[in-house]
Every structure is written in C-alpha cells, then in structure tokens.
mmCIF file of C-alpha atoms in Angstrom:
data_model
loop_
_atom_site.group_PDB
_atom_site.id
_atom_site.type_symbol
_atom_site.label_atom_id
_atom_site.label_comp_id
_atom_site.label_asym_id
_atom_site.label_seq_id
_atom_site.Cartn_x
_atom_site.Cartn_y
_atom_site.Cartn_z
ATOM 1 C CA UNK A 1 19.992 -198.715 -76.301
ATOM 2 C CA UNK A 2 22.908 -202.463 -76.271
ATOM 3 C CA UNK A 3 29.026 -205.922 -81.749
ATOM 4 C CA UNK A 4 42.455 -210.867 -88.048
ATOM 5 C CA UNK A 5 45.227 -212.719 -88.896
ATOM 6 C CA UNK A 6 48.591 -212.716 -87.214
ATOM 7 C CA UNK A 7 51.932 -211.781 -88.669
ATOM 8 C CA UNK A 8 54.516 -210.932 -86.039
ATOM 9 C CA UNK A 9 58.122 -210.040 -86.011
ATOM 10 C CA UNK A 10 60.483 -208.926 -83.292
ATOM 11 C CA UNK A 11 62.122 -205.577 -82.997
ATOM 12 C CA UNK A 12 64.695 -204.776 -80.361
ATOM 13 C CA UNK A 13 62.081 -203.974 -77.757
ATOM 14 C CA UNK A 14 58.630 -204.831 -79.051
ATOM 15 C CA UNK A 15 56.336 -207.212 -80.853
ATOM 16 C CA UNK A 16 54.338 -205.837 -83.729
ATOM 17 C CA UNK A 17 50.994 -207.570 -84.271
ATOM 18 C CA UNK A 18 49.553 -206.840 -87.696
ATOM 19 C CA UNK A 19 46.622 -209.276 -87.813
ATOM 20 C CA UNK A 20 44.310 -206.914 -86.014
ATOM 21 C CA UNK A 21 46.366 -203.954 -87.009
ATOM 22 C CA UNK A 22 47.460 -203.660 -83.398
ATOM 23 C CA UNK A 23 50.411 -201.378 -82.882
ATOM 24 C CA UNK A 24 53.663 -201.904 -80.982
ATOM 25 C CA UNK A 25 53.376 -203.387 -77.494
ATOM 26 C CA UNK A 26 56.237 -204.359 -75.157
ATOM 27 C CA UNK A 27 57.246 -208.011 -74.954
ATOM 28 C CA UNK A 28 56.544 -207.985 -71.228
ATOM 29 C CA UNK A 29 52.943 -207.034 -71.919
ATOM 30 C CA UNK A 30 52.444 -210.138 -74.023
ATOM 31 C CA UNK A 31 52.783 -212.548 -71.087
ATOM 32 C CA UNK A 32 49.100 -213.253 -70.391
ATOM 33 C CA UNK A 33 48.393 -209.909 -68.749
ATOM 34 C CA UNK A 34 44.693 -209.396 -68.146
ATOM 35 C CA UNK A 35 42.606 -206.739 -69.868
ATOM 36 C CA UNK A 36 39.529 -206.010 -67.770
ATOM 37 C CA UNK A 37 36.630 -204.831 -69.944
ATOM 38 C CA UNK A 38 33.332 -203.316 -68.764
ATOM 39 C CA UNK A 39 30.494 -203.434 -71.304
ATOM 40 C CA UNK A 40 26.917 -204.526 -71.914
ATOM 41 C CA UNK A 41 26.587 -208.318 -71.845
ATOM 42 C CA UNK A 42 26.362 -209.874 -75.311
ATOM 43 C CA UNK A 43 27.681 -206.732 -76.983
ATOM 44 C CA UNK A 44 30.604 -207.741 -79.163
ATOM 45 C CA UNK A 45 33.399 -207.571 -76.632
ATOM 46 C CA UNK A 46 32.420 -210.836 -74.953
ATOM 47 C CA UNK A 47 31.773 -212.941 -78.072
ATOM 48 C CA UNK A 48 33.780 -216.139 -77.386
ATOM 49 C CA UNK A 49 35.292 -216.248 -80.877
ATOM 50 C CA UNK A 50 36.282 -212.576 -80.653
ATOM 51 C CA UNK A 51 37.912 -213.005 -77.259
ATOM 52 C CA UNK A 52 39.763 -216.112 -78.476
ATOM 53 C CA UNK A 53 41.030 -214.340 -81.601
ATOM 54 C CA UNK A 54 42.222 -211.320 -79.634
ATOM 55 C CA UNK A 55 43.938 -213.411 -76.982
ATOM 56 C CA UNK A 56 45.680 -215.569 -79.591
ATOM 57 C CA UNK A 57 46.937 -212.533 -81.487
ATOM 58 C CA UNK A 58 48.145 -210.475 -78.549
ATOM 59 C CA UNK A 59 48.790 -212.776 -75.602
ATOM 60 C CA UNK A 60 46.512 -210.669 -73.393
ATOM 61 C CA UNK A 61 43.712 -212.376 -71.471
ATOM 62 C CA UNK A 62 40.288 -210.708 -71.549
ATOM 63 C CA UNK A 63 38.230 -210.523 -68.357
ATOM 64 C CA UNK A 64 34.719 -209.223 -69.028
ATOM 65 C CA UNK A 65 32.373 -207.568 -66.570
ATOM 66 C CA UNK A 66 28.937 -206.158 -67.365
ATOM 67 C CA UNK A 67 26.450 -203.416 -66.523
ATOM 68 C CA UNK A 68 22.724 -202.979 -67.168
ATOM 69 C CA UNK A 69 22.571 -199.178 -67.298
ATOM 70 C CA UNK A 70 24.860 -196.240 -67.882
ATOM 71 C CA UNK A 71 24.486 -195.169 -64.265
ATOM 72 C CA UNK A 72 25.557 -198.635 -63.090
ATOM 73 C CA UNK A 73 28.557 -198.389 -65.417
ATOM 74 C CA UNK A 74 29.603 -195.038 -63.961
ATOM 75 C CA UNK A 75 29.162 -196.362 -60.429
ATOM 76 C CA UNK A 76 31.317 -199.404 -61.167
ATOM 77 C CA UNK A 77 34.271 -197.423 -62.482
ATOM 78 C CA UNK A 78 33.870 -194.825 -59.701
ATOM 79 C CA UNK A 79 33.819 -197.352 -56.865
ATOM 80 C CA UNK A 80 36.414 -199.743 -58.301
ATOM 81 C CA UNK A 81 39.403 -197.541 -59.217
ATOM 82 C CA UNK A 82 42.102 -199.482 -61.000
ATOM 83 C CA UNK A 83 39.916 -202.537 -61.672
ATOM 84 C CA UNK A 84 38.998 -201.834 -65.308
ATOM 85 C CA UNK A 85 41.215 -201.182 -68.318
ATOM 86 C CA UNK A 86 38.503 -200.593 -70.938
ATOM 87 C CA UNK A 87 34.972 -199.285 -70.517
ATOM 88 C CA UNK A 88 32.293 -198.859 -73.167
ATOM 89 C CA UNK A 89 30.447 -195.559 -72.702
ATOM 90 C CA UNK A 90 27.519 -194.030 -74.538
ATOM 91 C CA UNK A 91 29.080 -190.776 -75.750
ATOM 92 C CA UNK A 92 26.262 -188.754 -74.171
ATOM 93 C CA UNK A 93 27.544 -189.913 -70.768
ATOM 94 C CA UNK A 94 31.210 -189.275 -71.482
ATOM 95 C CA UNK A 95 31.045 -185.788 -70.006
ATOM 96 C CA UNK A 96 30.040 -187.231 -66.641
ATOM 97 C CA UNK A 97 32.962 -189.643 -66.771
ATOM 98 C CA UNK A 98 35.363 -186.833 -67.697
ATOM 99 C CA UNK A 99 33.988 -184.440 -65.074
ATOM 100 C CA UNK A 100 34.313 -187.143 -62.439
ATOM 101 C CA UNK A 101 37.900 -187.827 -63.516
ATOM 102 C CA UNK A 102 36.934 -191.435 -64.166
ATOM 103 C CA UNK A 103 38.556 -191.764 -67.604
ATOM 104 C CA UNK A 104 41.914 -190.682 -68.981
ATOM 105 C CA UNK A 105 43.140 -189.319 -72.326
ATOM 106 C CA UNK A 106 43.854 -191.945 -74.982
ATOM 107 C CA UNK A 107 46.976 -191.889 -77.137
ATOM 108 C CA UNK A 108 45.261 -192.572 -80.454
ATOM 109 C CA UNK A 109 48.647 -192.714 -82.227
ATOM 110 C CA UNK A 110 48.793 -196.239 -80.745
ATOM 111 C CA UNK A 111 45.587 -197.211 -82.563
ATOM 112 C CA UNK A 112 46.316 -197.972 -86.221
ATOM 113 C CA UNK A 113 42.585 -198.211 -87.052
ATOM 114 C CA UNK A 114 41.706 -194.834 -85.558
ATOM 115 C CA UNK A 115 42.480 -192.981 -88.796
ATOM 116 C CA UNK A 116 39.554 -194.752 -90.473
ATOM 117 C CA UNK A 117 36.954 -193.599 -87.927
ATOM 118 C CA UNK A 118 34.380 -191.293 -89.531
ATOM 119 C CA UNK A 119 35.523 -187.716 -88.955
ATOM 120 C CA UNK A 120 32.212 -186.537 -87.511
ATOM 121 C CA UNK A 121 32.325 -189.352 -84.952
ATOM 122 C CA UNK A 122 36.026 -189.017 -84.093
ATOM 123 C CA UNK A 123 35.644 -185.250 -83.755
ATOM 124 C CA UNK A 124 32.579 -185.384 -81.520
ATOM 125 C CA UNK A 125 32.889 -182.808 -78.721
ATOM 126 C CA UNK A 126 31.403 -185.437 -76.420
ATOM 127 C CA UNK A 127 34.576 -187.513 -76.803
ATOM 128 C CA UNK A 128 37.213 -184.790 -76.956
ATOM 129 C CA UNK A 129 38.291 -182.156 -74.435
ATOM 130 C CA UNK A 130 41.126 -179.621 -74.517
ATOM 131 C CA UNK A 131 42.636 -181.267 -77.573
ATOM 132 C CA UNK A 132 42.707 -184.711 -75.960
ATOM 133 C CA UNK A 133 40.720 -187.809 -76.910
ATOM 134 C CA UNK A 134 38.718 -189.409 -74.088
ATOM 135 C CA UNK A 135 36.658 -191.821 -76.158
ATOM 136 C CA UNK A 136 37.233 -193.861 -79.320
ATOM 137 C CA UNK A 137 34.038 -194.183 -81.395
ATOM 138 C CA UNK A 138 33.076 -197.828 -81.851
ATOM 139 C CA UNK A 139 29.529 -198.211 -83.166
ATOM 140 C CA UNK A 140 26.408 -196.128 -83.484
ATOM 141 C CA UNK A 141 22.779 -197.067 -83.753
ATOM 142 C CA UNK A 142 19.201 -196.254 -82.897
ATOM 143 C CA UNK A 143 16.617 -196.796 -80.254
ATOM 144 C CA UNK A 144 13.746 -197.257 -82.656
ATOM 145 C CA UNK A 145 10.724 -199.540 -82.835
ATOM 146 C CA UNK A 146 10.919 -203.290 -83.197
ATOM 147 C CA UNK A 147 7.928 -205.465 -83.981
ATOM 148 C CA UNK A 148 6.880 -209.052 -83.532
ATOM 149 C CA UNK A 149 6.325 -209.996 -87.175
ATOM 150 C CA UNK A 150 3.583 -212.417 -86.138
ATOM 151 C CA UNK A 151 1.468 -209.463 -85.012
ATOM 152 C CA UNK A 152 1.605 -207.394 -88.214
ATOM 153 C CA UNK A 153 0.571 -207.943 -91.818
ATOM 154 C CA UNK A 154 2.856 -205.061 -92.755
ATOM 155 C CA UNK A 155 5.268 -202.960 -90.676
ATOM 156 C CA UNK A 156 3.874 -199.785 -89.096
ATOM 157 C CA UNK A 157 5.323 -196.412 -90.022
ATOM 158 C CA UNK A 158 4.584 -194.313 -86.950
ATOM 159 C CA UNK A 159 5.438 -194.206 -83.264
ATOM 160 C CA UNK A 160 1.686 -193.819 -82.753
ATOM 161 C CA UNK A 161 1.357 -197.581 -83.322
ATOM 162 C CA UNK A 162 2.411 -198.153 -79.711
ATOM 163 C CA UNK A 163 -0.714 -196.294 -78.562
ATOM 164 C CA UNK A 164 -3.078 -198.331 -80.749
ATOM 165 C CA UNK A 165 -5.651 -200.070 -78.515
ATOM 166 C CA UNK A 166 -5.061 -203.245 -80.520
ATOM 167 C CA UNK A 167 -1.706 -203.550 -78.708
ATOM 168 C CA UNK A 168 -2.975 -202.927 -75.177
ATOM 169 C CA UNK A 169 -0.902 -204.968 -72.756
ATOM 170 C CA UNK A 170 1.494 -206.035 -75.522
ATOM 171 C CA UNK A 171 3.910 -203.106 -75.682
ATOM 172 C CA UNK A 172 7.426 -203.198 -74.222
ATOM 173 C CA UNK A 173 9.697 -200.235 -73.498
ATOM 174 C CA UNK A 174 13.166 -199.929 -72.041
ATOM 175 C CA UNK A 175 13.339 -199.144 -68.335
ATOM 176 C CA UNK A 176 15.454 -196.035 -68.808
ATOM 177 C CA UNK A 177 14.168 -192.623 -67.761
ATOM 178 C CA UNK A 178 16.208 -190.555 -70.223
ATOM 179 C CA UNK A 179 15.388 -192.720 -73.213
ATOM 180 C CA UNK A 180 11.705 -192.904 -72.287
ATOM 181 C CA UNK A 181 11.417 -189.129 -72.014
ATOM 182 C CA UNK A 182 13.250 -188.695 -75.301
ATOM 183 C CA UNK A 183 10.874 -191.136 -76.980
ATOM 184 C CA UNK A 184 7.999 -189.150 -75.518
ATOM 185 C CA UNK A 185 9.551 -186.033 -77.046
ATOM 186 C CA UNK A 186 9.637 -187.675 -80.473
ATOM 187 C CA UNK A 187 6.030 -188.796 -80.101
ATOM 188 C CA UNK A 188 4.997 -185.223 -79.261
ATOM 189 C CA UNK A 189 6.953 -183.724 -82.164
ATOM 190 C CA UNK A 190 9.867 -182.297 -80.171
ATOM 191 C CA UNK A 191 13.656 -182.252 -80.279
ATOM 192 C CA UNK A 192 14.989 -184.854 -77.837
ATOM 193 C CA UNK A 193 17.829 -182.541 -76.806
ATOM 194 C CA UNK A 194 15.719 -179.405 -76.445
ATOM 195 C CA UNK A 195 12.382 -180.371 -74.937
ATOM 196 C CA UNK A 196 10.209 -177.271 -74.630
ATOM 197 C CA UNK A 197 6.983 -178.882 -73.436
ATOM 198 C CA UNK A 198 7.516 -181.483 -70.725
ATOM 199 C CA UNK A 199 3.777 -181.571 -70.028
ATOM 200 C CA UNK A 200 3.189 -182.859 -73.550
ATOM 201 C CA UNK A 201 5.839 -185.529 -72.979
ATOM 202 C CA UNK A 202 4.233 -186.496 -69.658
ATOM 203 C CA UNK A 203 0.801 -186.707 -71.271
ATOM 204 C CA UNK A 204 2.121 -188.947 -74.044
ATOM 205 C CA UNK A 205 3.906 -191.296 -71.673
ATOM 206 C CA UNK A 206 0.973 -191.350 -69.230
ATOM 207 C CA UNK A 207 -1.363 -192.489 -71.994
ATOM 208 C CA UNK A 208 1.162 -195.162 -72.999
ATOM 209 C CA UNK A 209 1.312 -196.844 -69.592
ATOM 210 C CA UNK A 210 -1.917 -198.917 -69.994
ATOM 211 C CA UNK A 211 -0.406 -200.356 -73.180
ATOM 212 C CA UNK A 212 2.706 -201.654 -71.415
ATOM 213 C CA UNK A 213 3.214 -205.356 -70.835
ATOM 214 C CA UNK A 214 6.586 -204.937 -69.149
ATOM 215 C CA UNK A 215 9.854 -203.030 -69.169
ATOM 216 C CA UNK A 216 13.164 -204.365 -70.431
ATOM 217 C CA UNK A 217 16.729 -203.770 -69.312
ATOM 218 C CA UNK A 218 18.657 -206.293 -71.400
ATOM 219 C CA UNK A 219 18.454 -207.917 -74.816
ATOM 220 C CA UNK A 220 17.522 -211.169 -73.108
ATOM 221 C CA UNK A 221 14.486 -209.512 -71.492
ATOM 222 C CA UNK A 222 13.201 -208.291 -74.854
ATOM 223 C CA UNK A 223 13.997 -211.460 -76.772
ATOM 224 C CA UNK A 224 12.290 -213.715 -74.237
ATOM 225 C CA UNK A 225 9.090 -211.691 -74.470
ATOM 226 C CA UNK A 226 8.919 -211.939 -78.255
ATOM 227 C CA UNK A 227 9.984 -215.601 -78.233
ATOM 228 C CA UNK A 228 7.008 -216.376 -75.975
ATOM 229 C CA UNK A 229 4.750 -214.181 -78.162
ATOM 230 C CA UNK A 230 3.837 -211.870 -75.274
ATOM 231 C CA UNK A 231 4.502 -208.585 -77.082
ATOM 232 C CA UNK A 232 3.646 -206.944 -80.404
ATOM 233 C CA UNK A 233 5.832 -203.851 -80.492
ATOM 234 C CA UNK A 234 8.249 -201.801 -78.437
ATOM 235 C CA UNK A 235 11.385 -199.747 -78.331
ATOM 236 C CA UNK A 236 14.590 -201.617 -79.109
ATOM 237 C CA UNK A 237 18.172 -200.991 -80.108
ATOM 238 C CA UNK A 238 18.872 -201.390 -83.827
ATOM 239 C CA UNK A 239 21.811 -203.730 -83.328
ATOM 240 C CA UNK A 240 19.818 -205.842 -80.884
ATOM 241 C CA UNK A 241 16.961 -206.194 -83.349
ATOM 242 C CA UNK A 242 19.495 -207.316 -85.947
ATOM 243 C CA UNK A 243 20.934 -209.881 -83.520
ATOM 244 C CA UNK A 244 17.470 -211.117 -82.554
ATOM 245 C CA UNK A 245 16.703 -211.863 -86.192
ATOM 246 C CA UNK A 246 20.141 -212.963 -87.398
ATOM 247 C CA UNK A 247 21.499 -214.885 -84.437
ATOM 248 C CA UNK A 248 18.438 -215.985 -82.464
ATOM 249 C CA UNK A 249 16.132 -216.464 -85.490
ATOM 250 C CA UNK A 250 13.283 -214.552 -83.845
ATOM 251 C CA UNK A 251 10.424 -212.950 -85.838
ATOM 252 C CA UNK A 252 11.692 -209.411 -85.268
ATOM 253 C CA UNK A 253 11.898 -206.419 -87.617
ATOM 254 C CA UNK A 254 13.273 -202.951 -86.921
ATOM 255 C CA UNK A 255 11.085 -199.970 -87.788
ATOM 256 C CA UNK A 256 12.466 -196.436 -88.076
ATOM 257 C CA UNK A 257 9.271 -194.404 -87.626
ATOM 258 C CA UNK A 258 8.443 -191.294 -89.584
ATOM 259 C CA UNK A 259 8.707 -189.184 -86.418
ATOM 260 C CA UNK A 260 12.335 -190.212 -86.042
ATOM 261 C CA UNK A 261 14.416 -192.244 -83.611
ATOM 262 C CA UNK A 262 16.855 -191.683 -80.787
ATOM 263 C CA UNK A 263 20.408 -192.182 -82.043
ATOM 264 C CA UNK A 264 23.436 -192.954 -79.898
ATOM 265 C CA UNK A 265 27.171 -193.295 -80.314
ATOM 266 C CA UNK A 266 29.051 -195.883 -78.250
ATOM 267 C CA UNK A 267 32.748 -195.420 -77.603
ATOM 268 C CA UNK A 268 35.578 -197.067 -75.704
ATOM 269 C CA UNK A 269 37.461 -195.265 -72.976
ATOM 270 C CA UNK A 270 40.312 -196.118 -70.615
ATOM 271 C CA UNK A 271 39.486 -195.614 -66.922
ATOM 272 C CA UNK A 272 41.857 -193.681 -64.689
ATOM 273 C CA UNK A 273 44.110 -196.105 -62.850
ATOM 274 C CA UNK A 274 44.117 -198.778 -65.569
ATOM 275 C CA UNK A 275 46.837 -201.306 -64.783
ATOM 276 C CA UNK A 276 47.220 -202.331 -68.420
ATOM 277 C CA UNK A 277 47.033 -199.355 -70.758
ATOM 278 C CA UNK A 278 48.919 -201.212 -73.499
ATOM 279 C CA UNK A 279 46.382 -204.031 -73.307
ATOM 280 C CA UNK A 280 43.536 -201.531 -73.357
ATOM 281 C CA UNK A 281 44.928 -199.880 -76.486
ATOM 282 C CA UNK A 282 45.305 -203.262 -78.168
ATOM 283 C CA UNK A 283 41.757 -204.248 -77.279
ATOM 284 C CA UNK A 284 40.221 -200.985 -78.477
ATOM 285 C CA UNK A 285 42.160 -201.181 -81.742
ATOM 286 C CA UNK A 286 40.875 -204.732 -82.259
ATOM 287 C CA UNK A 287 37.290 -203.703 -81.566
ATOM 288 C CA UNK A 288 37.374 -200.968 -84.219
ATOM 289 C CA UNK A 289 39.084 -203.195 -86.808
ATOM 290 C CA UNK A 290 37.001 -203.876 -89.960
ATOM 291 C CA UNK A 291 37.848 -207.600 -89.841
ATOM 292 C CA UNK A 292 36.333 -207.966 -86.389
ATOM 293 C CA UNK A 293 33.302 -205.875 -87.320
ATOM 294 C CA UNK A 294 32.425 -207.760 -90.497
ATOM 295 C CA UNK A 295 32.654 -211.067 -88.648
ATOM 296 C CA UNK A 296 30.544 -209.698 -85.778
ATOM 297 C CA UNK A 297 27.769 -208.267 -87.935
ATOM 298 C CA UNK A 298 27.712 -211.378 -90.137
ATOM 299 C CA UNK A 299 27.730 -213.983 -87.374
ATOM 300 C CA UNK A 300 25.719 -212.209 -84.723
ATOM 301 C CA UNK A 301 24.289 -208.863 -85.848
ATOM 302 C CA UNK A 302 25.571 -205.466 -84.737
ATOM 303 C CA UNK A 303 25.007 -201.696 -84.848
ATOM 304 C CA UNK A 304 26.799 -199.575 -87.446
ATOM 305 C CA UNK A 305 30.569 -199.347 -87.179
ATOM 306 C CA UNK A 306 32.088 -195.900 -86.719
ATOM 307 C CA UNK A 307 34.925 -197.141 -88.949
ATOM 308 C CA UNK A 308 34.148 -196.133 -92.535
ATOM 309 C CA UNK A 309 36.247 -198.952 -93.972
ATOM 310 C CA UNK A 310 34.302 -201.465 -91.894
ATOM 311 C CA UNK A 311 30.985 -200.240 -93.302
ATOM 312 C CA UNK A 312 32.404 -200.211 -96.841
ATOM 313 C CA UNK A 313 33.427 -203.851 -96.362
ATOM 314 C CA UNK A 314 29.771 -204.877 -95.994
ATOM 315 C CA UNK A 315 27.700 -205.984 -99.003
ATOM 316 C CA UNK A 316 26.060 -203.025 -100.738
ATOM 317 C CA UNK A 317 22.599 -204.220 -99.754
ATOM 318 C CA UNK A 318 23.478 -204.827 -96.095
ATOM 319 C CA UNK A 319 21.053 -203.069 -93.700
ATOM 320 C CA UNK A 320 23.838 -201.226 -91.863
ATOM 321 C CA UNK A 321 25.137 -199.868 -95.145
ATOM 322 C CA UNK A 322 22.073 -199.368 -97.331
ATOM 323 C CA UNK A 323 19.408 -198.381 -94.803
ATOM 324 C CA UNK A 324 21.338 -196.936 -91.875
ATOM 325 C CA UNK A 325 23.552 -195.016 -94.266
ATOM 326 C CA UNK A 326 20.701 -193.541 -96.302
ATOM 327 C CA UNK A 327 20.043 -189.776 -96.366
ATOM 328 C CA UNK A 328 16.380 -190.448 -95.504
ATOM 329 C CA UNK A 329 17.324 -192.096 -92.218
ATOM 330 C CA UNK A 330 19.942 -189.430 -91.497
ATOM 331 C CA UNK A 331 17.228 -186.755 -91.713
ATOM 332 C CA UNK A 332 14.988 -188.514 -89.196
ATOM 333 C CA UNK A 333 17.369 -189.435 -86.400
ATOM 334 C CA UNK A 334 18.437 -187.319 -83.445
ATOM 335 C CA UNK A 335 21.698 -188.130 -81.675
ATOM 336 C CA UNK A 336 21.610 -187.987 -77.888
ATOM 337 C CA UNK A 337 23.524 -185.079 -76.372
ATOM 338 C CA UNK A 338 24.673 -184.807 -72.748
ATOM 339 C CA UNK A 339 22.063 -183.659 -70.242
ATOM 340 C CA UNK A 340 22.506 -181.940 -66.906
ATOM 341 C CA UNK A 341 22.149 -183.652 -63.539
ATOM 342 C CA UNK A 342 19.062 -181.510 -62.948
ATOM 343 C CA UNK A 343 17.453 -182.744 -66.175
ATOM 344 C CA UNK A 344 18.349 -186.347 -65.389
ATOM 345 C CA UNK A 345 16.774 -186.102 -61.942
ATOM 346 C CA UNK A 346 13.639 -184.541 -63.424
ATOM 347 C CA UNK A 347 13.356 -187.311 -66.024
ATOM 348 C CA UNK A 348 13.919 -189.997 -63.383
ATOM 349 C CA UNK A 349 11.253 -188.540 -61.086
ATOM 350 C CA UNK A 350 8.744 -188.474 -63.941
ATOM 351 C CA UNK A 351 9.581 -192.007 -64.990
ATOM 352 C CA UNK A 352 9.246 -193.377 -61.459
ATOM 353 C CA UNK A 353 5.891 -191.644 -61.137
ATOM 354 C CA UNK A 354 4.656 -193.157 -64.399
ATOM 355 C CA UNK A 355 5.872 -196.695 -63.784
ATOM 356 C CA UNK A 356 3.786 -197.216 -60.657
ATOM 357 C CA UNK A 357 0.715 -197.293 -62.910
ATOM 358 C CA UNK A 358 1.937 -200.378 -64.764
ATOM 359 C CA UNK A 359 0.598 -203.520 -63.131
#
C-alpha cells in the first residue's frame, strides 16, 4: 500500500499560526516541544523540507519513527504507551486501534483544514464512532499494477499480465497477506470485502508463485528491483509509483487494470497517552493543508489528497486530479473495509503456505 507561510500575532494566551492554517496553540507549547510521529518511511511526514517548514512555523520539533506493516504499527503503539503523538493508520485498521483503546477522539474544531476534507472520507464509519472522530483522512490511493517501462511496448490492461509466462521470475508482489488475498479476489472476479470462493483465490495465487521474483515490504525494495532491471511488473501503491517516476526518475508506470484495484484511505490519529496533543493537532492540520500537499506531490509524488481544495489546486491534467478523479476509475476500485481477526488469521495462514514455494 505507502505524501505555508507564517503570519503570527499574540493574543492574551495563545499564538495563532496562519501559514499552515494551524489553529490556536498555547505559548508554552511553542517552546520546542517534540511531536512524535509514527508513519511509513518516506511517506510525506518525514520529508526534510516539510519537517523544517512545520518546525519553523510552529516551534514544535518533529521526531519520526517508522513501521513496515500495519501490524507492526499497531504493536508499536500498543507496547509503547505515551511515546507517540501522531500515528498514520490505514482506515481499514482503525477499528482494531479503537477496539484496543490505542487511539483517542480528535477535536477536529482545532483543525482549520478539516472542513475541506471530502465528506465521504470525513464521514467514513471506519474513522468515526459514537459521534466522535478517531481518524482524520489524509490521502487515498490504490494498490494497482506498476510496470517496468523497459519491458513493455505498451502498458497492459489486465491483472492477468502477471500470470503471463513471459514474466516468469520477474513479478514482484507486496509481502502482505490481506492485500495478496484481496488481489487474488480481484483476479478471480470477486469483491475484495466479500470473498465467496477462497479456493478460487488460493488457486490464482498458487499459480502466481512461480512467476514471483521476490516480495517487497517498502518502496525502497520495489524501486531497487526496477532500478536493477530485475522485474517487469508487480503490485505497487499509486503514490509510490508516482514518486518512483517523479522523484527517482525510474522507468515506472502505474496501471489500473480492467478488473479493478484495491483502494485504501490513510488517516492520522492521536494515540492514547499522547504527551503533546496540541502538537499533534498542529501536525495533522499541516499534513492536510493544500499548500503542503501541492508541494509534496510536485516535488516528490504522492497519493490523492482527501482535501478537496488540495486536489483542486493541482493542474487540471495532473494524474491525481484527471485520472484518479475520473468516473471510470471510481467504478473499478474497491476500498478496503475492516476484516475480522478470524479472516486475518486465515489470510495469513494461506499466504505463509504459498510463500514457501517461492525460491
């Protein structure tokens, strides 16, 4: 799966920072307090220019930590209570965080940019519970196909391309049980959130294993394989494919196959026990600000912002506006929904069984 200018004036008790449209924060909070952020590495929040801009505008100091899977993320916030102030969570995993009492309600009245979040994203039942907001939508994107342009005269149109014998030993797929099973569901013509025929999914994935060169867990894994021309095609996050092409100048193109793609919504939450809620609110508000987003997508490449004004600020022909916002794409994508622990264990068992056949 895988993204403002300062005008300040004093009030009696607070500093108002308008550059990033950050709301009122106490003067005491401006004295180099740390904001501990947990996110994927290389995913917007740790861009050096972004961190520098935020720190200059607010006086908070950002301390980034990283995870390589959603389960690792949940483990980190569960076993380190009070360490993190902001955590980025795939919305499909938010229910686990809420059920485990790992995240707390967010006072969105403190986030001046929240009003511009797309209503369907802000109102997602995965991020809201009992009238309280537990996650602020940040960006959304796809796990689709990405190709090594050197291996194709023209882009493929179907997921079936990964099974083509011409690509034997040159296919890459993310090492994630849930995503793999969901991709198998797409390949067998099923709904990723309502899989009726797991045997068909197993058969599809079993026949894919001889095609696999390796599995990836991070953008760096994927990018190194295409940079060394060891792969032709594989699953990849849309924002990562954009970064690979825009920032790293790699011969990569995203393909949204006719069978559809797995879609995901990433959101920011505040862990229970945060020692700097004001800093967390400031950071989240900065991350959803259109000014940050436009700079991120232009300099580096990024998924689609959940902020409608941020998307509208892009050029009309920008991929994240023209293609990702098209009705044709909307018809073909399926957003991940939460799954039960029983389903997750079943998917993991299948995936572990399949992976042993990859040399």
